[in-house]
Short mmCIF file of C-alpha atoms in Angstrom, two decimals:
data_model
loop_
_atom_site.label_atom_id
_atom_site.label_comp_id
_atom_site.label_asym_id
_atom_site.label_seq_id
_atom_site.Cartn_x
_atom_site.Cartn_y
_atom_site.Cartn_z
CA MET A 651 68.36 60.78 111.64
CA SER A 652 69.10 64.22 110.13
CA HIS A 653 72.79 63.83 111.06
CA ILE A 654 72.91 60.51 109.20
CA LYS A 655 71.38 62.07 106.08
CA VAL A 656 73.90 64.92 106.24
CA PHE A 657 76.77 62.45 106.56
CA ILE A 658 75.51 60.34 103.63
CA ASN A 659 75.35 63.47 101.48
CA LEU A 660 78.88 64.39 102.56
CA LEU A 661 80.05 60.86 101.73
CA LYS A 662 78.53 61.13 98.25
CA GLY A 663 80.27 64.47 97.80
CA SER A 664 83.59 62.94 98.91
CA PHE A 665 83.39 60.21 96.28
CA ARG A 666 82.51 62.85 93.69
CA ASP A 667 85.56 64.88 94.73
CA LEU A 668 87.85 61.84 94.41
CA LEU A 669 86.50 60.82 91.01
CA PRO A 670 88.90 63.13 89.05
CA ILE A 671 91.94 61.59 90.83
CA ILE A 672 90.71 58.07 90.08
CA LEU A 673 90.13 58.90 86.41
CA VAL A 674 93.57 60.51 86.01
CA ILE A 675 95.41 57.62 87.65
CA ALA A 676 93.40 55.01 85.70
CA PHE A 677 93.94 56.80 82.37
CA PHE A 678 97.71 57.05 82.77
CA GLN A 679 98.10 53.53 84.14
CA ILE A 680 96.03 51.84 81.42
CA PHE A 681 96.68 53.94 78.31
CA ILE A 682 100.08 55.60 78.88
CA ILE A 683 102.14 53.40 81.18
CA GLN A 684 100.06 50.34 80.17
CA GLU A 685 100.46 48.55 83.47
CA VAL A 686 97.84 47.52 85.98
CA PRO A 687 99.05 48.27 89.54
CA GLN A 688 99.86 45.15 91.53
CA ASN A 689 98.30 46.60 94.69
CA ILE A 690 94.97 47.47 93.04
CA ILE A 691 92.94 46.16 96.01
CA SER A 692 94.94 48.31 98.43
CA ILE A 693 94.35 51.34 96.19
CA VAL A 694 90.58 50.77 96.09
CA ILE A 695 90.43 50.33 99.88
CA GLY A 696 92.62 53.40 100.35
CA LEU A 697 90.37 55.56 98.17
CA SER A 698 87.30 54.38 100.10
CA ILE A 699 88.98 55.33 103.38
CA VAL A 700 89.91 58.74 101.92
CA ALA A 701 86.25 59.37 100.96
CA PHE A 702 85.08 58.37 104.45
CA GLY A 703 87.75 60.56 106.07
CA LEU A 704 86.77 63.59 103.98
CA ALA A 705 83.09 63.24 104.94
CA VAL A 706 83.89 62.89 108.66
CA PHE A 707 86.41 65.74 108.53
CA ILE A 708 83.94 68.20 106.97
CA GLN A 709 81.22 67.28 109.46
CA GLY A 710 83.70 67.81 112.29
CA LEU A 711 84.68 71.23 110.92
CA GLU A 712 81.08 72.43 110.78
CA THR A 713 80.30 70.98 114.22
CA GLY A 714 83.38 72.03 116.18
CA ILE A 715 86.17 74.01 114.53
CA PHE A 716 84.18 76.72 112.74
CA PRO A 717 81.98 77.58 115.77
CA LEU A 718 85.03 77.54 118.06
CA GLY A 719 87.02 79.97 115.89
CA GLU A 720 84.11 82.34 115.35
CA ASN A 721 83.24 82.31 119.06
CA LEU A 722 86.82 83.24 119.99
CA ALA A 723 86.82 86.09 117.48
CA ASN A 724 83.54 87.41 118.90
CA GLU A 725 84.85 87.23 122.46
CA PHE A 726 88.08 89.06 121.55
CA ALA A 727 86.09 91.76 119.77
CA LYS A 728 83.93 92.26 122.88
CA LYS A 729 86.94 92.27 125.19
CA GLY A 730 88.63 94.92 123.07
CA SER A 731 92.19 93.92 124.00
CA LEU A 732 94.42 94.40 120.97
CA PHE A 733 97.50 92.95 122.68
CA TRP A 734 95.87 89.63 123.62
CA LEU A 735 94.21 89.31 120.22
CA LEU A 736 97.49 89.83 118.37
CA LEU A 737 99.34 87.47 120.75
CA PHE A 738 96.67 84.81 120.21
CA SER A 739 96.95 85.26 116.44
CA PHE A 740 100.75 84.96 116.55
CA LEU A 741 100.69 81.82 118.71
CA ILE A 742 98.04 80.14 116.54
CA GLY A 743 100.19 80.76 113.47
CA PHE A 744 103.44 79.66 115.14
CA SER A 745 102.14 76.59 116.99
CA THR A 746 100.28 75.14 114.03
CA THR A 747 103.13 75.69 111.57
CA ILE A 748 106.07 74.35 113.59
CA ALA A 749 104.43 70.90 113.62
CA GLU A 750 102.98 71.03 110.09
CA PRO A 751 103.66 67.60 108.45
CA ALA A 752 104.03 69.04 104.93
CA LEU A 753 106.58 71.60 106.17
CA ILE A 754 108.50 68.92 108.09
CA ALA A 755 108.69 66.80 104.94
CA ILE A 756 109.95 69.69 102.80
CA ALA A 757 112.46 70.84 105.47
CA ASP A 758 113.89 67.33 105.89
CA LYS A 759 114.20 66.95 102.12
CA ALA A 760 115.94 70.33 101.83
CA SER A 761 118.38 69.40 104.60
CA ILE A 762 119.27 66.14 102.86
CA ILE A 763 119.71 67.65 99.40
CA SER A 764 121.79 70.59 100.71
CA GLY A 765 124.09 68.24 102.60
CA GLY A 766 122.98 69.67 105.95
CA LYS A 767 123.75 73.31 105.11
CA ILE A 768 120.03 74.09 105.41
CA ASP A 769 119.08 72.98 108.91
CA ALA A 770 115.63 71.37 109.00
CA PHE A 771 114.69 72.65 112.47
CA TRP A 772 115.83 76.25 111.88
CA LEU A 773 114.07 76.31 108.54
CA ARG A 774 110.83 75.19 110.22
CA PHE A 775 111.37 77.70 113.05
CA THR A 776 111.89 80.52 110.53
CA VAL A 777 108.72 79.60 108.65
CA ALA A 778 106.72 79.26 111.89
CA ILE A 779 107.85 82.71 113.08
CA SER A 780 106.88 84.20 109.72
CA VAL A 781 103.41 82.61 109.81
CA GLY A 782 102.81 83.83 113.37
CA PHE A 783 103.80 87.32 112.28
CA ALA A 784 101.56 87.00 109.19
CA ILE A 785 98.42 86.00 111.11
CA ALA A 786 98.95 88.81 113.62
CA LEU A 787 99.46 91.32 110.79
CA GLY A 788 96.38 90.01 109.00
CA VAL A 789 94.26 90.41 112.13
CA LEU A 790 95.57 93.96 112.59
CA ARG A 791 94.53 94.70 108.99
CA ILE A 792 90.97 93.54 109.70
CA ILE A 793 90.81 95.76 112.80
CA LEU A 794 92.15 98.79 110.92
CA GLY A 795 89.92 98.09 107.90
CA HIS A 796 92.70 98.47 105.34
CA PRO A 797 92.20 96.94 101.86
CA ILE A 798 94.12 93.67 101.64
CA HIS A 799 95.75 94.38 98.29
CA TRP A 800 97.82 97.21 99.80
CA TYR A 801 99.61 94.68 102.00
CA ILE A 802 99.79 91.88 99.43
CA ILE A 803 101.18 94.03 96.62
CA LEU A 804 103.81 95.52 98.95
CA GLY A 805 104.67 92.00 100.09
CA TYR A 806 105.12 90.78 96.52
CA ILE A 807 107.40 93.71 95.76
CA ILE A 808 109.56 92.81 98.79
CA VAL A 809 109.64 89.12 97.73
CA VAL A 810 110.78 90.03 94.22
CA LEU A 811 113.45 92.47 95.43
CA ILE A 812 114.90 89.97 97.93
CA THR A 813 114.94 87.27 95.24
CA PHE A 814 117.65 89.15 93.32
CA PHE A 815 119.94 89.02 96.39
CA ALA A 816 119.08 85.56 97.74
CA PRO A 817 121.22 82.50 96.85
CA ALA A 818 119.80 80.46 93.96
CA GLU A 819 119.75 77.39 96.24
CA ILE A 820 117.17 78.95 98.56
CA VAL A 821 114.79 80.70 96.13
CA GLY A 822 112.68 77.69 95.05
CA LEU A 823 112.58 76.39 98.61
CA ALA A 824 111.48 79.81 99.92
CA TYR A 825 108.66 80.00 97.38
CA ASP A 826 107.57 76.46 98.27
CA SER A 827 107.65 77.30 102.00
CA GLY A 828 104.89 79.81 101.39
CA GLY A 829 102.69 77.05 100.01
CA VAL A 830 103.10 74.40 102.72
CA THR A 831 102.42 76.50 105.82
CA THR A 832 98.64 76.32 105.85
CA SER A 833 97.55 72.89 107.04
CA THR A 834 94.23 71.13 106.78
CA VAL A 835 93.35 72.02 110.37
CA THR A 836 94.88 75.50 110.45
CA VAL A 837 93.04 76.81 107.40
CA PRO A 838 89.48 76.31 108.72
CA LEU A 839 90.36 77.75 112.14
CA VAL A 840 92.17 80.80 110.74
CA THR A 841 89.36 81.37 108.23
CA ALA A 842 86.77 81.17 111.00
CA LEU A 843 88.83 83.59 113.13
CA GLY A 844 89.04 86.17 110.32
CA ILE A 845 85.36 85.92 109.38
CA GLY A 846 84.26 85.97 113.02
CA LEU A 847 86.36 89.06 113.70
CA ALA A 848 85.08 90.87 110.60
CA SER A 849 81.49 89.99 111.58
CA SER A 850 81.98 91.38 115.10
CA ILE A 851 83.47 94.76 114.16
CA ARG A 852 81.08 97.46 112.98
CA GLY A 853 81.76 98.59 109.42
CA ARG A 854 83.57 95.39 108.39
CA ASN A 855 82.33 93.04 105.67
CA PRO A 856 82.90 89.29 106.33
CA VAL A 857 83.51 88.60 102.63
CA ILE A 858 85.80 91.56 101.90
CA ASP A 859 87.56 91.85 105.28
CA GLY A 860 87.18 88.34 106.77
CA PHE A 861 89.24 86.47 104.19
CA GLY A 862 92.94 87.11 103.60
CA LEU A 863 94.69 85.69 106.68
CA ILE A 864 95.79 82.61 104.73
CA ALA A 865 97.22 84.85 102.00
CA PHE A 866 99.42 86.57 104.60
CA ALA A 867 100.56 83.18 105.91
CA SER A 868 101.59 82.16 102.39
CA LEU A 869 103.43 85.41 101.60
CA THR A 870 105.66 86.11 104.62
CA PRO A 871 107.52 82.74 104.62
CA MET A 872 108.88 83.59 101.15
CA ILE A 873 110.47 86.72 102.63
CA PHE A 874 111.72 85.19 105.88
CA VAL A 875 113.16 82.01 104.28
CA GLN A 876 115.08 83.99 101.66
CA LEU A 877 116.55 86.14 104.43
CA TYR A 878 117.42 82.94 106.33
CA GLY A 879 119.11 81.58 103.19
CA MET A 880 121.14 84.75 102.74
CA VAL A 881 122.47 84.41 106.30
CA VAL A 882 123.16 80.67 105.97
CA TYR A 883 125.00 80.88 102.67
CA ALA A 884 126.92 84.01 103.69
CA PHE A 885 128.30 82.74 106.99
CA SER A 886 128.23 78.93 106.94
CA LYS A 887 131.19 76.84 105.87
CA PRO A 888 131.01 74.70 102.74
CA VAL A 889 129.61 71.24 103.46
CA THR A 890 131.35 68.22 102.00
CA VAL A 891 129.09 65.25 101.45
CA THR A 892 130.85 61.90 101.21
CA VAL A 893 129.67 59.74 98.35
CA GLY A 894 127.37 57.08 99.66
CA SER A 895 126.52 58.98 102.85
CA GLU A 896 123.67 60.99 101.37
CA LEU A 897 121.06 58.33 102.00
CA PRO A 898 118.96 59.43 104.97
CA LEU A 899 117.74 56.99 107.56
CA ALA A 900 114.17 57.64 106.47
CA GLU A 901 114.94 56.19 103.02
CA VAL A 902 116.60 52.99 104.24
CA THR A 903 114.40 49.92 104.02
CA TYR A 904 114.43 47.54 106.98
CA SER A 905 112.83 44.49 105.45
CA GLU A 906 113.40 42.25 108.47
CA HIS A 907 112.39 44.72 111.16
CA GLU A 908 109.39 46.56 109.77
CA PRO A 909 106.97 47.69 112.50
CA HIS A 910 103.77 45.75 113.02
CA TRP A 911 100.78 47.21 111.15
CA LEU A 912 98.96 47.82 114.44
CA THR A 913 101.97 49.78 115.73
CA GLU A 914 101.96 51.89 112.58
CA ILE A 915 98.25 52.67 113.05
CA VAL A 916 98.83 53.85 116.62
CA ILE A 917 101.89 55.93 115.64
CA ASP A 918 100.03 57.59 112.73
CA PHE A 919 97.04 58.37 114.95
CA ILE A 920 99.31 59.89 117.61
CA ASP A 921 100.96 62.03 114.92
CA VAL A 922 97.56 63.44 113.88
CA VAL A 923 96.67 64.18 117.50
CA LYS A 924 100.08 65.86 117.99
CA ASP A 925 99.37 68.15 115.04
CA ILE A 926 96.08 69.29 116.58
CA ILE A 927 97.15 69.53 120.26
CA PRO A 928 99.15 72.81 119.85
CA ILE A 929 96.12 74.46 118.25
CA LEU A 930 93.76 73.27 120.97
CA ALA A 931 96.22 74.22 123.72
CA VAL A 932 96.39 77.82 122.46
CA ILE A 933 92.61 78.03 122.01
CA PHE A 934 91.72 76.63 125.44
CA PHE A 935 94.37 78.73 127.21
CA PHE A 936 93.01 81.97 125.77
CA GLN A 937 89.39 80.91 126.19
CA LEU A 938 89.75 79.90 129.85
CA PHE A 939 92.53 82.16 131.18
CA VAL A 940 92.46 85.32 129.03
CA ILE A 941 88.83 85.71 128.01
CA LYS A 942 87.89 83.79 131.19
CA ARG A 943 84.81 82.14 129.74
CA SER A 944 83.87 78.49 129.55
CA ILE A 945 83.77 76.71 126.19
CA PRO A 946 80.28 77.17 124.68
CA HIS A 947 78.46 73.91 123.92
CA PRO A 948 81.44 71.81 125.09
CA LYS A 949 79.90 68.46 124.10
CA LYS A 950 79.19 69.64 120.57
CA ILE A 951 82.62 71.27 120.20
CA GLY A 952 84.30 68.17 121.64
CA ALA A 953 82.42 65.88 119.27
CA GLY A 954 83.43 68.12 116.35
CA ILE A 955 87.11 67.99 117.34
CA ILE A 956 86.99 64.19 117.65
CA LEU A 957 85.39 63.95 114.20
CA VAL A 958 88.13 66.20 112.76
CA VAL A 959 90.84 63.95 114.25
CA ILE A 960 89.18 60.73 113.01
CA GLY A 961 88.45 62.22 109.59
CA LEU A 962 91.95 63.61 109.09
CA TYR A 963 93.55 60.37 110.30
CA SER A 964 91.38 58.26 107.99
CA PHE A 965 92.17 60.60 105.13
CA ILE A 966 95.95 60.28 105.65
CA VAL A 967 95.79 56.49 106.06
CA GLY A 968 93.82 56.19 102.83
CA LEU A 969 96.35 58.32 100.96
CA ASP A 970 99.27 56.27 102.32
CA MET A 971 97.59 53.01 101.30
CA GLY A 972 96.73 53.95 97.75
CA LEU A 973 97.59 57.28 96.18
CA PHE A 974 101.02 58.32 97.44
CA PRO A 975 103.01 55.20 96.43
CA LEU A 976 101.20 55.07 93.10
CA GLY A 977 101.70 58.78 92.41
CA GLU A 978 105.42 58.68 93.19
CA THR A 979 105.92 55.58 91.02
CA MET A 980 104.05 57.20 88.13
CA ALA A 981 106.14 60.37 88.38
CA PHE A 982 109.30 58.26 88.09
CA GLN A 983 107.90 56.18 85.21
CA LEU A 984 106.89 59.27 83.24
CA THR A 985 110.33 60.88 83.57
CA GLU A 986 111.86 57.62 82.35
CA MET A 987 109.66 57.66 79.21
CA LYS A 988 111.44 60.83 77.96
CA ASN A 989 108.16 62.34 76.67
CA VAL A 990 107.85 65.88 78.00
CA PHE A 991 104.27 66.29 76.77
CA LEU A 992 103.15 63.39 78.98
CA ILE A 993 104.92 65.02 81.94
CA TYR A 994 103.08 68.30 81.36
CA LEU A 995 99.76 66.50 80.87
CA PHE A 996 100.24 64.46 84.05
CA GLY A 997 101.21 67.60 85.98
CA PHE A 998 98.09 69.41 84.74
CA LEU A 999 95.67 66.57 85.45
CA ILE A 1000 97.13 65.55 88.81
CA GLY A 1001 97.10 69.22 89.88
CA PHE A 1002 93.43 69.57 88.98
CA SER A 1003 92.30 66.27 90.49
CA THR A 1004 94.18 66.54 93.80
CA THR A 1005 93.04 70.13 94.32
CA MET A 1006 89.39 69.21 93.83
CA ALA A 1007 89.78 66.77 96.74
CA GLU A 1008 91.78 69.12 98.99
CA PRO A 1009 90.07 69.33 102.42
CA ALA A 1010 91.40 72.83 103.19
CA LEU A 1011 90.02 74.20 99.91
CA ILE A 1012 86.65 72.52 100.51
CA ALA A 1013 86.47 74.19 103.93
CA VAL A 1014 87.26 77.67 102.58
CA ALA A 1015 84.86 77.27 99.62
CA LEU A 1016 82.01 76.27 101.95
CA LYS A 1017 82.73 79.28 104.16
CA ALA A 1018 82.89 81.62 101.15
CA LYS A 1019 79.50 80.37 99.96
CA GLU A 1020 78.01 80.82 103.45
CA VAL A 1021 79.21 84.37 104.12
CA SER A 1022 78.48 85.55 100.56
CA GLU A 1023 74.92 84.23 100.93
CA GLY A 1024 75.28 82.05 97.86
CA ARG A 1025 76.82 84.73 95.66
CA ILE A 1026 79.95 82.58 95.41
CA ASN A 1027 79.28 79.00 94.29
CA ASP A 1028 81.56 76.66 96.25
CA LEU A 1029 81.88 74.06 93.47
CA VAL A 1030 82.61 76.65 90.76
CA LEU A 1031 85.15 78.33 93.04
CA ARG A 1032 86.92 75.00 93.61
CA ILE A 1033 86.96 74.28 89.85
CA PHE A 1034 88.62 77.62 89.10
CA VAL A 1035 91.16 77.07 91.89
CA ALA A 1036 91.87 73.57 90.57
CA LEU A 1037 92.38 74.96 87.06
CA GLY A 1038 94.89 77.45 88.46
CA VAL A 1039 96.82 74.70 90.22
CA ALA A 1040 96.76 72.54 87.08
CA VAL A 1041 98.14 75.31 84.87
CA GLY A 1042 100.71 76.23 87.54
CA ILE A 1043 102.07 72.70 87.92
CA ALA A 1044 102.20 72.11 84.16
CA LEU A 1045 104.12 75.38 83.69
CA GLY A 1046 106.35 74.53 86.65
CA CYS A 1047 107.19 71.17 85.03
CA TYR A 1048 108.06 73.04 81.81
CA ARG A 1049 110.41 75.30 83.78
CA ILE A 1050 112.25 72.31 85.26
CA VAL A 1051 112.53 70.57 81.87
CA GLU A 1052 113.86 73.75 80.21
CA GLY A 1053 116.11 74.65 83.17
CA ASP A 1054 114.84 78.24 83.45
CA SER A 1055 115.25 80.35 86.60
CA ILE A 1056 112.12 80.26 88.76
CA HIS A 1057 112.04 83.94 89.71
CA TYR A 1058 111.35 85.11 86.16
CA TYR A 1059 108.14 83.10 86.09
CA ILE A 1060 107.13 84.13 89.60
CA ILE A 1061 107.77 87.82 88.93
CA VAL A 1062 105.61 87.78 85.79
CA GLY A 1063 102.92 85.90 87.72
CA TYR A 1064 102.90 88.45 90.53
CA ILE A 1065 102.70 91.33 88.05
CA LEU A 1066 99.66 89.63 86.49
CA VAL A 1067 98.09 89.20 89.94
CA ILE A 1068 98.62 92.91 90.70
CA ILE A 1069 97.06 93.96 87.37
CA MET A 1070 94.03 91.68 87.85
CA THR A 1071 93.54 93.01 91.38
CA TYR A 1072 92.50 96.35 89.93
CA PHE A 1073 89.90 94.77 87.63
CA ALA A 1074 88.47 92.07 89.92
CA PRO A 1075 85.40 92.80 92.11
CA ARG A 1076 86.35 93.65 95.70
CA TYR A 1077 84.53 90.69 97.25
CA ILE A 1078 86.59 88.12 95.31
CA ILE A 1079 90.08 89.58 95.94
CA PRO A 1080 90.67 88.30 99.52
CA ILE A 1081 89.21 84.88 98.59
CA ALA A 1082 91.49 84.74 95.54
CA TYR A 1083 94.54 85.55 97.67
CA ASP A 1084 93.52 82.89 100.20
CA SER A 1085 92.97 80.34 97.42
CA GLY A 1086 96.69 80.40 96.70
CA GLY A 1087 97.40 79.22 100.25
CA VAL A 1088 94.86 76.43 100.61
CA THR A 1089 95.72 74.52 97.44
CA THR A 1090 98.94 73.00 98.74
CA SER A 1091 98.14 70.92 101.78
CA THR A 1092 97.52 67.29 102.74
CA VAL A 1093 96.81 65.88 99.28
CA THR A 1094 98.82 68.02 96.90
CA VAL A 1095 102.19 68.65 98.56
CA PRO A 1096 103.61 65.07 98.63
CA LEU A 1097 102.62 64.30 95.03
CA VAL A 1098 103.77 67.67 93.67
CA ALA A 1099 107.05 67.64 95.63
CA ALA A 1100 107.78 64.09 94.45
CA LEU A 1101 107.11 65.09 90.84
CA GLY A 1102 109.38 68.17 90.98
CA LEU A 1103 112.30 66.43 92.68
CA GLY A 1104 111.85 63.39 90.42
CA LEU A 1105 112.12 65.55 87.31
CA ALA A 1106 115.16 67.47 88.61
CA THR A 1107 116.88 64.21 89.58
CA ASN A 1108 116.27 62.38 86.29
CA ILE A 1109 116.91 65.24 83.84
CA PRO A 1110 120.61 65.83 83.08
CA GLN A 1111 122.22 69.11 84.23
CA ARG A 1112 119.45 69.85 86.74
CA ASP A 1113 120.13 70.49 90.43
CA PRO A 1114 117.43 69.06 92.74
CA LEU A 1115 118.01 71.85 95.28
CA ILE A 1116 117.77 74.68 92.71
CA ASP A 1117 115.39 73.16 90.15
CA GLY A 1118 113.49 70.49 92.12
CA PHE A 1119 111.70 72.90 94.45
CA GLY A 1120 109.24 75.47 93.14
CA LEU A 1121 106.28 73.45 91.86
CA ILE A 1122 104.36 74.16 95.05
CA ALA A 1123 104.96 77.88 94.51
CA PHE A 1124 103.45 77.64 91.01
CA ALA A 1125 100.49 75.74 92.48
CA SER A 1126 99.99 78.61 94.96
CA LEU A 1127 100.38 81.48 92.50
CA PHE A 1128 98.10 80.61 89.60
CA PRO A 1129 94.87 79.99 91.58
CA MET A 1130 94.93 83.67 92.54
CA ILE A 1131 94.83 84.54 88.85
CA THR A 1132 92.07 82.08 87.92
CA VAL A 1133 89.86 82.96 90.92
CA MET A 1134 90.06 86.68 90.16
CA GLY A 1135 89.26 85.74 86.57
CA TYR A 1136 86.21 83.88 87.88
CA GLY A 1137 85.13 87.02 89.76
CA ILE A 1138 85.58 89.23 86.68
CA ILE A 1139 83.60 86.82 84.48
CA ALA A 1140 80.82 86.42 87.07
CA GLU A 1141 80.49 90.18 87.49
CA TYR A 1142 80.38 90.66 83.70
CA LEU A 1143 77.63 88.03 83.33
CA VAL A 1144 75.57 89.64 86.10
CA LYS A 1145 75.81 93.05 84.42
CA LYS A 1146 74.93 91.55 81.06
CA THR A 1147 71.87 89.81 82.52
CA LYS A 1148 70.68 93.07 84.12
CA GLU A 1149 71.12 94.94 80.86
CA GLY A 1150 69.17 92.23 79.01
CA LYS A 1151 66.22 92.58 81.40
CA ARG A 1152 66.01 96.31 80.72
#
């Protein structure tokens, strides 16, 4: 009975999280575009499925994924083998990223727009290697006890320096690659691994040392992909694209041979399972053959994993039924209206509403609240992250409309992050850095990518490859600023309250 009550509460929370998206879509459809969607029933059903999927997903995380990650971290800490721990960290990062749906979508789009010069597989491979390296480096940092901002600031400096030498065609894509690497399943597991490791090592603080792995996974792809682009554009031959041949197979409509809906359900479910299998394979291999211990509470862990699969699948099906087609259509309609203010407003509101419903962010916020013993409010944290994404996307839309170079904005943003790092309380810094990596996942990436490419395609003198990418990078950068701002404000209010009591 207690499980049912917990699930009902989670379901209520899911509908509350989706309410901002519903309000944004309804407002723009009724008052701006002034059209009622023809598939309104499908949208309502899709949103209901999304809410159900979110509730099931969160319950699965707390039942299976979080305990599994923390248990592995504890076992590695007891075993004391640095080599196996770093190898496990690398493989978790690599295996989860190479099959990441958001990364696959971005890589395929980049390959199409570049006329094949950017190879989709090698781009994904480069990003996956960089994420594996990042997770291993982040774990090493926890073991050594180094402050995270040393690594992050050095990383930003490297990103900025490389940007001046990288081809313009790769810069926006490289920045976006840093935002699509952390998937809905990877984030909770990596977070649990970092917190579990920090909890197991004497002298480490789970809040200060446990967070930060996601930040590493968002930073290194920007470096690796720019280096990949420098090699590709330096040594590859020019690609000639024949007019009329640009249309990829994925965009061709087969009206007479569309797959049966039942076939689509099975294929989508298999895709979700395929995304999770590499993670589970790495975990079980290390648990059974390296640590040589059986899985603790196997029935509970198994049930949690099944709930995660069902929840994530339901979530994706609901998005496909309702939000994605509607969001892409609205992005096109707004660019056709030639009103830049409406574009900025839509970017701001869709950024805020989709982030509030982002499963990866919900998972990290819950974990931050737990390990900080309530010092960090999960809802307030999510609101500040969502505000950062909203501002970032609106500013990114402005950049595309004006045709400015992306690196000027990113450089200024990184400088602001570095300055705020010195003023923000220590406990909020790793969470702020991680917040930039969890905002662009299952919900946000498709809508934001569609909006950016739609703008760059419809605005004269804009290049989709140079100007269309980059919105995801803005959505990853600005939450770091707003979350550190939240920490500074919270600390100031606490001090003021203490002074008032005296």
